[in-house]
């Protein structure tokens, strides 16, 4: 694909409208003006439309194809939420308006949206309060572990160890390390946290433990079966429990993490609540807390007065400070609110039911095609291994040629030749069956013609990439000199 600069022809123009307004150049001091005009591409309107339409067709998207990328919840997000977030009363607000004289009155609706979205998320998770400042899941993790550290600091303790199971998403140890904590790896047994291993560690080092970060159902798609014991163990050491809520799609309306004993949770609005995930954002990773962590939440917080009006409360003396600008990704929060209101409690529960049903249907149908390491019922996703002699990478590339996005591969690290699929609730049985057929065909091809499989993809804009070179030596400007 050429850049737009390669399509430039000197003198070619798109429609142009004359204006009576004085040229900006006449109002600026000479020292601030550039000596020569910028070298912009010179194209007709049609050149530009074709160029960008062509680029957009290189994008892989849920609007076009099935996207079972495990741990990412690439579900279809209904378009009405985009419409709601685009209403001028939301889209044209300036984030500082709430702070300016009459602005407080003009932003009551926006503040009310934030307040209502917060109380709905509290209802879903059983937490006391949420902050919307974090911009993504990982940013929420950093916020959450900082809150946990602040809790111990306020009690005069210098605890520094964060326990993280070996099946955790890589962002968990990264966020804890960024918050200055020391990571302790907890090995899993049968794909779950083993309470004995945890008990042994806590017996020896309990006084140093900030808390435990759990993902539940975990990244193997398995529900933890020892949750009550794990919660009790941590409680006894006055250590806190973090819930990585990226897999919320599996438990919406079925389990409230606050009731289960967790103190802090992040949600990924760009997974579970109606914003597409991927494409570089914007995202939103709100963090909910139990009463013990409430005093440490980032400032400001949207609060409600007795007369029903809303204001920004900055008076939070124990707050860990600001984590992100203003109030978070406002449009993403508005979309989540519209989605929750439209689906209602019952609809959200059905999301979890269909997400889990689809994953179990797919897992059952793939028995005999791929190796399935855990026979138990799965949650909203499951892991499989490439059959002996085949590689997960080759299977993933061959899926692209057949019109499917690949599942997540080689993660979690504890599963051999791992393919981790999350079909989501929005896919039909027909789509899931077509995906199974494609995988069966690929595995058969791999047995008969391994070299052919290793050459896939053949129908994509690029074949196999040297991924290291693609990341380290990016050529973004070759046509621009
Ligand atoms: C996606 C994900 C994260 C990180 O969330 P981002 O929004 O991508 O930063 C953390 N944990 C799990 C289990 C995830 O799937």
Coordinates of C-alpha atoms and ligand atoms in Angstrom, one line a residue:
X1 CA 0.0 0.0 0.0
X2 CA 1.4 3.4 -1.0
X3 CA 1.3 6.4 1.3
X4 CA -0.9 9.3 0.2
X5 CA 2.3 11.2 -0.7
X6 CA 3.1 8.7 -3.4
X7 CA -0.2 9.6 -5.1
X8 CA 0.4 13.3 -5.1
X9 CA 0.4 15.2 -8.5
X10 CA 1.5 18.8 -8.4
X11 CA -1.4 21.2 -8.8
X12 CA -4.1 18.6 -8.3
X13 CA -6.8 19.9 -5.9
X14 CA -10.1 19.0 -4.2
X15 CA -13.0 21.4 -4.1
X16 CA -12.0 24.6 -2.4
X17 CA -14.2 27.4 -0.9
X18 CA -13.0 31.0 -0.9
X19 CA -13.4 32.8 2.4
X20 CA -13.5 36.5 3.3
X21 CA -11.7 35.9 6.6
X22 CA -8.3 37.4 6.7
X23 CA -5.5 34.9 6.1
X24 CA -4.0 33.6 9.4
X25 CA -0.5 34.3 8.0
X26 CA -1.3 38.1 7.9
X27 CA -2.0 38.1 11.7
X28 CA 1.2 36.2 12.8
X29 CA 4.6 37.8 13.4
X30 CA 7.0 37.2 10.5
X31 CA 9.4 35.2 12.8
X32 CA 6.7 32.6 13.4
X33 CA 5.9 32.0 9.7
X34 CA 7.5 29.1 7.7
X35 CA 9.7 30.1 4.8
X36 CA 8.2 27.7 2.4
X37 CA 4.7 26.1 2.3
X38 CA 4.5 22.7 3.8
X39 CA 4.9 19.8 1.4
X40 CA 1.4 18.3 1.6
X41 CA 0.1 15.7 -0.8
X42 CA -1.7 17.3 -3.8
X43 CA -4.7 15.1 -4.6
X44 CA -8.3 15.2 -5.9
X45 CA -11.2 14.4 -3.5
X46 CA -11.6 11.0 -5.3
X47 CA -7.9 10.2 -4.9
X48 CA -8.3 10.8 -1.1
X49 CA -11.5 8.8 -0.8
X50 CA -10.0 5.9 -2.7
X51 CA -6.8 6.0 -0.7
X52 CA -8.5 5.9 2.7
X53 CA -11.2 3.5 1.7
X54 CA -8.4 1.2 0.5
X55 CA -6.6 1.5 3.8
X56 CA -9.8 0.8 5.8
X57 CA -10.3 -2.4 3.9
X58 CA -6.9 -3.6 5.2
X59 CA -8.4 -3.4 8.7
X60 CA -9.7 -6.6 10.2
X61 CA -12.8 -5.8 12.2
X62 CA -15.8 -7.4 14.0
X63 CA -18.1 -5.5 11.6
X64 CA -16.6 -7.7 8.8
X65 CA -15.5 -11.1 10.4
X66 CA -15.5 -13.4 13.3
X67 CA -12.9 -12.4 15.9
X68 CA -12.4 -15.1 18.6
X69 CA -9.3 -13.4 20.1
X70 CA -9.2 -14.9 23.6
X71 CA -9.1 -12.6 26.7
X72 CA -10.1 -9.6 24.5
X73 CA -13.9 -9.9 24.2
X74 CA -14.1 -8.8 20.6
X75 CA -17.9 -8.8 20.6
X76 CA -20.2 -6.9 18.3
X77 CA -21.1 -3.6 19.9
X78 CA -24.5 -2.2 18.9
X79 CA -24.3 1.0 16.9
X80 CA -27.0 2.9 19.0
X81 CA -24.4 3.5 21.7
X82 CA -22.2 5.4 19.1
X83 CA -25.2 7.6 18.3
X84 CA -25.9 8.4 22.0
X85 CA -22.2 9.3 22.6
X86 CA -22.2 11.5 19.5
X87 CA -25.2 13.6 20.6
X88 CA -23.9 17.2 20.6
X89 CA -24.8 17.8 24.3
X90 CA -22.2 15.1 25.1
X91 CA -19.7 15.3 22.2
X92 CA -19.2 19.1 22.3
X93 CA -18.8 19.6 26.0
X94 CA -15.5 21.1 27.1
X95 CA -14.0 19.1 30.1
X96 CA -13.2 22.3 32.0
X97 CA -16.8 23.6 31.7
X98 CA -17.9 21.9 35.0
X99 CA -15.3 24.1 36.8
X100 CA -16.4 27.4 35.4
X101 CA -19.1 29.7 37.1
X102 CA -22.3 28.9 35.2
X103 CA -20.7 25.7 33.8
X104 CA -21.7 23.8 36.9
X105 CA -25.4 24.3 35.8
X106 CA -24.6 23.5 32.1
X107 CA -22.9 20.2 32.9
X108 CA -25.4 18.7 35.3
X109 CA -26.5 16.1 32.7
X110 CA -22.9 15.0 32.0
X111 CA -22.1 14.7 35.8
X112 CA -25.4 12.8 36.2
X113 CA -24.3 10.3 33.5
X114 CA -21.0 9.7 35.3
X115 CA -22.8 9.3 38.7
X116 CA -25.4 6.9 37.2
X117 CA -22.8 4.9 35.4
X118 CA -20.9 4.6 38.6
X119 CA -23.9 3.4 40.6
X120 CA -24.8 0.8 37.9
X121 CA -21.2 -0.6 38.0
X122 CA -21.4 -0.7 41.8
X123 CA -24.7 -2.7 41.4
X124 CA -23.1 -5.1 39.0
X125 CA -19.9 -5.7 41.0
X126 CA -21.0 -5.1 44.6
X127 CA -18.4 -2.5 45.2
X128 CA -18.8 0.8 47.1
X129 CA -17.6 3.2 44.5
X130 CA -15.8 3.6 41.2
X131 CA -13.3 5.9 39.7
X132 CA -13.5 6.4 35.9
X133 CA -10.0 8.1 35.5
X134 CA -8.0 5.0 34.4
X135 CA -7.8 4.9 30.6
X136 CA -7.5 1.1 30.1
X137 CA -7.3 -2.1 32.0
X138 CA -3.6 -1.9 32.7
X139 CA -4.0 1.7 33.9
X140 CA -6.8 0.5 36.1
X141 CA -4.5 -2.2 37.5
X142 CA -1.9 0.4 38.3
X143 CA -4.6 2.5 40.0
X144 CA -5.9 -0.5 42.0
X145 CA -2.5 -1.8 43.2
X146 CA -1.6 1.8 44.2
X147 CA -4.8 1.9 46.2
X148 CA -3.9 -1.3 47.9
X149 CA -0.4 0.0 48.7
X150 CA -2.0 3.2 50.1
X151 CA -4.2 1.1 52.4
X152 CA -1.2 -0.5 54.0
X153 CA 0.8 2.8 54.1
X154 CA -2.1 4.4 56.0
X155 CA -1.8 1.6 58.6
X156 CA 1.9 2.4 59.0
X157 CA 3.1 -0.8 57.2
X158 CA 5.9 -1.1 54.7
X159 CA 4.5 -4.1 52.8
X160 CA 5.8 -4.7 49.3
X161 CA 4.9 -8.2 48.0
X162 CA 2.1 -8.7 45.4
X163 CA 1.1 -12.3 44.8
X164 CA 0.2 -13.1 41.1
X165 CA -0.8 -16.5 39.8
X166 CA 1.3 -17.9 36.8
X167 CA -1.8 -17.8 34.5
X168 CA -2.2 -14.0 34.9
X169 CA -2.3 -11.6 32.0
X170 CA 1.2 -10.0 31.6
X171 CA -0.2 -6.6 32.5
X172 CA -0.7 -7.7 36.2
X173 CA 3.0 -8.1 37.1
X174 CA 3.9 -5.1 34.9
X175 CA 1.4 -2.8 36.8
X176 CA 2.5 -4.1 40.2
X177 CA 6.1 -3.5 39.3
X178 CA 5.3 0.0 38.0
X179 CA 3.7 0.7 41.4
X180 CA 7.0 -0.2 43.1
X181 CA 5.9 -3.7 44.4
X182 CA 7.8 -6.9 44.3
X183 CA 6.1 -9.7 42.3
X184 CA 5.7 -13.2 43.8
X185 CA 4.7 -15.8 41.3
X186 CA 2.0 -18.3 42.6
X187 CA 2.1 -21.6 40.7
X188 CA -1.3 -23.1 39.7
X189 CA -2.4 -26.7 39.9
X190 CA -5.1 -28.1 37.5
X191 CA -5.2 -24.5 36.1
X192 CA -6.2 -22.9 39.4
X193 CA -4.6 -21.2 42.3
X194 CA -3.7 -23.9 44.8
X195 CA -4.8 -22.8 48.4
X196 CA -2.0 -25.0 50.0
X197 CA 0.7 -23.2 48.1
X198 CA -0.8 -19.8 49.0
X199 CA -1.3 -20.8 52.7
X200 CA 2.4 -21.9 52.9
X201 CA 3.6 -18.6 51.5
X202 CA 1.3 -16.5 53.7
X203 CA 2.3 -18.5 56.8
X204 CA 5.9 -17.4 56.2
X205 CA 5.6 -14.0 54.6
X206 CA 2.1 -12.8 55.5
X207 CA 3.3 -9.6 57.1
X208 CA 4.9 -8.5 53.8
X209 CA 2.0 -9.3 51.5
X210 CA 0.1 -6.3 50.0
X211 CA -2.4 -8.6 48.3
X212 CA -3.3 -11.1 45.6
X213 CA -4.3 -10.2 42.0
X214 CA -6.7 -12.7 40.6
X215 CA -8.5 -13.2 37.3
X216 CA -11.6 -15.2 37.7
X217 CA -12.6 -17.0 35.5
X218 CA -8.9 -17.0 34.8
X219 CA -7.2 -16.8 31.5
X220 CA -7.5 -20.5 31.0
X221 CA -11.3 -19.9 31.0
X222 CA -11.6 -21.7 34.3
X223 CA -13.6 -20.6 37.3
X224 CA -11.5 -20.8 40.5
X225 CA -13.0 -23.6 42.7
X226 CA -11.2 -22.5 46.0
X227 CA -12.2 -18.9 46.1
X228 CA -13.7 -18.9 49.7
X229 CA -10.5 -20.5 51.1
X230 CA -8.3 -18.0 49.2
X231 CA -10.3 -15.0 50.4
X232 CA -10.2 -16.3 54.0
X233 CA -6.4 -16.8 53.8
X234 CA -5.8 -13.2 52.7
X235 CA -8.2 -11.7 55.1
X236 CA -6.4 -13.4 58.0
X237 CA -3.2 -11.6 56.9
X238 CA -5.1 -8.3 56.4
X239 CA -3.9 -8.6 52.7
X240 CA -6.2 -7.3 50.0
X241 CA -7.8 -9.1 46.9
X242 CA -7.6 -7.6 43.5
X243 CA -10.0 -8.8 40.8
X244 CA -8.9 -8.4 37.2
X245 CA -12.3 -7.8 35.7
X246 CA -11.3 -8.2 32.0
X247 CA -13.4 -11.4 32.0
X248 CA -16.5 -9.7 33.3
X249 CA -18.4 -11.0 30.3
X250 CA -18.5 -14.4 31.9
X251 CA -20.1 -13.4 35.2
X252 CA -22.3 -10.4 34.5
X253 CA -25.3 -10.6 36.8
X254 CA -24.2 -14.0 38.0
X255 CA -21.5 -13.2 40.7
X256 CA -20.8 -9.9 42.4
X257 CA -17.0 -9.7 43.1
X258 CA -17.6 -7.5 46.2
X259 CA -19.9 -10.2 47.7
X260 CA -17.2 -12.8 47.0
X261 CA -14.7 -10.8 49.2
X262 CA -12.7 -8.7 46.7
X263 CA -11.6 -5.2 47.6
X264 CA -10.7 -3.8 44.3
X265 CA -11.7 -4.5 40.6
X266 CA -11.0 -3.0 37.3
X267 CA -13.4 -3.4 34.4
X268 CA -12.6 -2.9 30.7
X269 CA -15.4 -0.9 29.3
X270 CA -13.7 -1.5 25.9
X271 CA -14.3 -5.3 26.3
X272 CA -17.5 -5.8 28.2
X273 CA -19.4 -2.6 27.9
X274 CA -20.0 -1.6 24.3
X275 CA -16.7 -0.1 23.1
X276 CA -14.7 -2.0 20.5
X277 CA -11.4 -3.3 21.8
X278 CA -8.3 -2.7 19.8
X279 CA -7.3 -0.1 17.2
X280 CA -5.4 1.9 19.8
X281 CA -8.3 3.3 21.8
X282 CA -9.8 5.2 23.4
X283 CA -10.5 2.7 26.2
X284 CA -11.6 3.0 29.8
X285 CA -10.6 0.9 32.8
X286 CA -12.8 2.1 35.7
X287 CA -11.7 0.8 39.2
X288 CA -14.2 -0.2 41.9
X289 CA -13.4 -0.5 45.5
X290 CA -14.8 -1.8 48.8
X291 CA -15.4 0.5 51.8
X292 CA -11.8 -0.1 53.1
X293 CA -10.2 1.5 50.0
X294 CA -12.8 4.3 49.5
X295 CA -10.7 7.1 51.1
X296 CA -7.8 6.6 48.7
X297 CA -9.7 6.9 45.4
X298 CA -8.3 9.4 42.8
X299 CA -9.7 13.0 42.9
X300 CA -12.0 14.6 41.8
X301 CA -15.1 12.4 42.4
X302 CA -18.6 13.2 41.1
X303 CA -20.8 13.7 44.1
X304 CA -24.5 14.4 44.7
X305 CA -25.9 17.0 47.0
X306 CA -29.1 16.7 49.1
X307 CA -31.0 18.8 46.5
X308 CA -30.1 16.3 43.8
X309 CA -27.5 18.4 42.0
X310 CA -24.1 17.1 41.2
X311 CA -20.6 18.6 41.8
X312 CA -16.9 17.7 41.7
X313 CA -15.5 16.8 45.1
X314 CA -11.8 17.6 45.3
X315 CA -11.7 17.4 49.1
X316 CA -10.2 13.9 49.5
X317 CA -7.2 14.2 51.8
X318 CA -6.1 10.6 51.6
X319 CA -6.5 10.3 47.8
X320 CA -3.7 8.8 45.8
X321 CA -4.0 11.8 43.5
X322 CA -5.1 12.0 39.8
X323 CA -4.5 9.0 37.6
X324 CA -5.8 10.4 34.3
X325 CA -7.0 13.8 33.0
X326 CA -10.5 15.0 34.1
X327 CA -13.1 12.3 34.5
X328 CA -11.9 9.5 32.2
X329 CA -12.9 8.6 28.6
X330 CA -16.2 10.4 28.8
X331 CA -17.6 9.1 25.4
X332 CA -16.7 5.5 26.3
X333 CA -18.5 5.9 29.7
X334 CA -21.6 7.3 28.0
X335 CA -21.7 4.3 25.6
X336 CA -21.4 1.9 28.6
X337 CA -24.2 3.7 30.4
X338 CA -26.5 3.5 27.3
X339 CA -25.6 -0.2 26.9
X340 CA -26.4 -1.0 30.5
X341 CA -29.7 0.9 30.5
X342 CA -30.8 -0.7 27.2
X343 CA -30.0 -4.2 28.3
X344 CA -31.1 -3.9 31.9
X345 CA -30.2 -6.4 34.6
X346 CA -31.8 -9.3 32.8
X347 CA -30.1 -8.5 29.5
X348 CA -26.7 -8.2 31.1
X349 CA -27.2 -11.6 32.7
X350 CA -28.1 -13.1 29.3
X351 CA -24.8 -11.7 27.9
X352 CA -22.9 -13.9 30.4
X353 CA -25.2 -16.9 29.7
X354 CA -24.7 -16.8 25.9
X355 CA -21.0 -16.0 26.2
X356 CA -20.5 -19.1 28.3
X357 CA -22.8 -21.2 26.2
X358 CA -21.0 -20.3 23.0
X359 CA -17.6 -21.0 24.5
X360 CA -18.7 -24.4 25.7
X361 CA -20.4 -25.3 22.4
X362 CA -17.2 -24.4 20.5
X363 CA -15.0 -26.3 22.9
X364 CA -17.2 -29.4 22.6
X365 CA -17.3 -29.3 18.8
X366 CA -13.5 -28.9 18.7
X367 CA -12.8 -32.1 20.6
X368 CA -10.9 -34.4 18.3
X369 CA -9.8 -31.4 16.1
X370 CA -7.6 -29.7 18.6
X371 CA -6.2 -31.1 21.9
X372 CA -8.4 -29.7 24.8
X373 CA -6.3 -29.8 28.0
X374 CA -9.1 -29.1 30.6
X375 CA -12.2 -31.2 30.3
X376 CA -14.2 -29.1 32.8
X377 CA -16.9 -26.7 31.8
X378 CA -15.3 -23.5 30.7
X379 CA -16.4 -20.0 31.3
X380 CA -16.5 -17.5 28.3
X381 CA -13.3 -18.7 26.8
X382 CA -11.1 -21.9 26.7
X383 CA -7.6 -23.0 25.8
X384 CA -6.7 -25.7 23.3
X385 CA -3.4 -27.0 22.0
X386 CA -2.4 -27.6 18.4
X387 CA -2.5 -31.4 17.8
X388 CA 0.9 -33.2 18.0
X389 CA 3.2 -32.2 15.1
X390 CA 1.3 -29.0 14.3
X391 CA 2.1 -25.5 15.4
X392 CA -0.4 -23.0 16.8
X393 CA 1.2 -20.2 14.7
X394 CA 0.6 -22.1 11.4
X395 CA -3.0 -22.8 12.4
X396 CA -3.6 -19.1 13.3
X397 CA -2.1 -17.9 9.9
X398 CA -4.2 -20.4 7.9
X399 CA -7.4 -19.1 9.7
X400 CA -6.7 -15.6 8.3
X401 CA -6.9 -17.0 4.7
X402 CA -10.3 -18.5 5.5
X403 CA -11.8 -15.2 6.7
X404 CA -11.5 -15.7 10.5
X405 CA -9.4 -13.8 12.9
X406 CA -7.0 -16.1 14.8
X407 CA -7.6 -16.9 18.5
X408 CA -4.9 -15.7 20.9
X409 CA -1.9 -17.9 20.5
X410 CA 1.0 -18.9 22.9
X411 CA -0.9 -17.4 25.9
X412 CA -1.3 -18.4 28.7
X413 CA 2.4 -19.5 28.7
X414 CA 1.6 -22.6 30.8
X415 CA -0.2 -24.3 27.9
X416 CA 1.7 -26.1 25.1
X417 CA 1.1 -24.6 21.6
X418 CA -1.8 -22.7 23.0
X419 CA -4.8 -21.4 21.0
X420 CA -7.2 -19.5 23.3
X421 CA -10.6 -18.7 21.9
X422 CA -13.4 -16.4 23.1
X423 CA -16.4 -16.6 20.8
X424 CA -18.5 -14.0 22.7
X425 CA -22.2 -13.9 23.1
X426 CA -23.0 -12.0 19.8
X427 CA -21.9 -14.9 17.4
X428 CA -24.4 -17.3 15.9
X429 CA -24.3 -21.1 15.9
X430 CA -23.7 -20.9 12.1
X431 CA -20.6 -18.7 12.5
X432 CA -19.3 -21.0 15.2
X433 CA -19.9 -24.1 13.0
X434 CA -18.1 -22.5 10.1
X435 CA -15.1 -21.8 12.3
X436 CA -15.0 -25.4 13.4
X437 CA -15.1 -26.5 9.8
X438 CA -12.3 -24.2 8.9
X439 CA -10.1 -25.5 11.8
X440 CA -10.9 -29.1 10.8
X441 CA -9.8 -28.4 7.2
X442 CA -6.6 -26.7 8.4
X443 CA -5.6 -29.6 10.7
X444 CA -6.2 -32.0 7.8
X445 CA -4.1 -29.8 5.5
X446 CA -1.4 -29.7 8.1
X447 CA -1.2 -33.5 8.2
X448 CA -1.1 -33.9 4.4
X449 CA 0.8 -30.8 3.3
X450 CA 2.8 -29.3 6.2
X451 CA 4.8 -27.1 3.9
X452 CA 1.6 -25.6 2.4
X453 CA 0.3 -24.8 5.9
X454 CA 3.6 -23.2 6.9
X455 CA 3.3 -20.8 3.9
X456 CA 0.0 -19.4 5.0
X457 CA -1.4 -16.8 4.8
X458 CA -1.5 -16.4 1.0
X459 CA -4.5 -14.2 0.6
X460 CA -3.6 -11.4 3.0
X461 CA -2.1 -8.0 2.2
X462 CA 1.2 -9.4 3.7
X463 CA 2.4 -12.9 4.2
X464 CA 4.5 -13.9 7.3
X465 CA 6.3 -11.0 8.8
X466 CA 9.6 -10.7 10.5
X467 CA 7.9 -9.5 13.6
X468 CA 11.0 -8.3 15.4
X469 CA 12.1 -6.2 12.4
X470 CA 8.5 -4.9 12.0
X471 CA 8.6 -3.6 15.5
X472 CA 12.2 -2.4 15.7
X473 CA 12.7 -1.0 12.3
X474 CA 9.4 0.5 11.3
X475 CA 9.4 2.3 7.9
X476 CA 6.6 4.9 8.2
X477 CA 8.0 7.7 6.1
X478 CA 9.7 6.1 3.1
X479 CA 7.7 8.1 0.5
X480 CA 8.1 11.4 2.4
X481 CA 12.0 11.4 2.4
Ligands
LIG1 C1 -7.1 -7.1 28.3 C2 -6.7 -7.6 29.6 C3 -6.0 -6.8 30.5 C4 -5.5 -5.4 30.2 O1 -6.4 -4.5 29.7 P1 -6.1 -3.4 28.7 O2 -7.3 -2.6 28.6 O3 -5.7 -4.0 27.4 O4 -5.0 -2.6 29.3 C5 -5.7 -7.3 31.8 N1 -6.0 -8.5 32.2 C6 -6.7 -9.4 31.3 C7 -7.1 -10.8 31.8 C8 -7.0 -9.0 30.0 O5 -7.7 -9.8 29.2

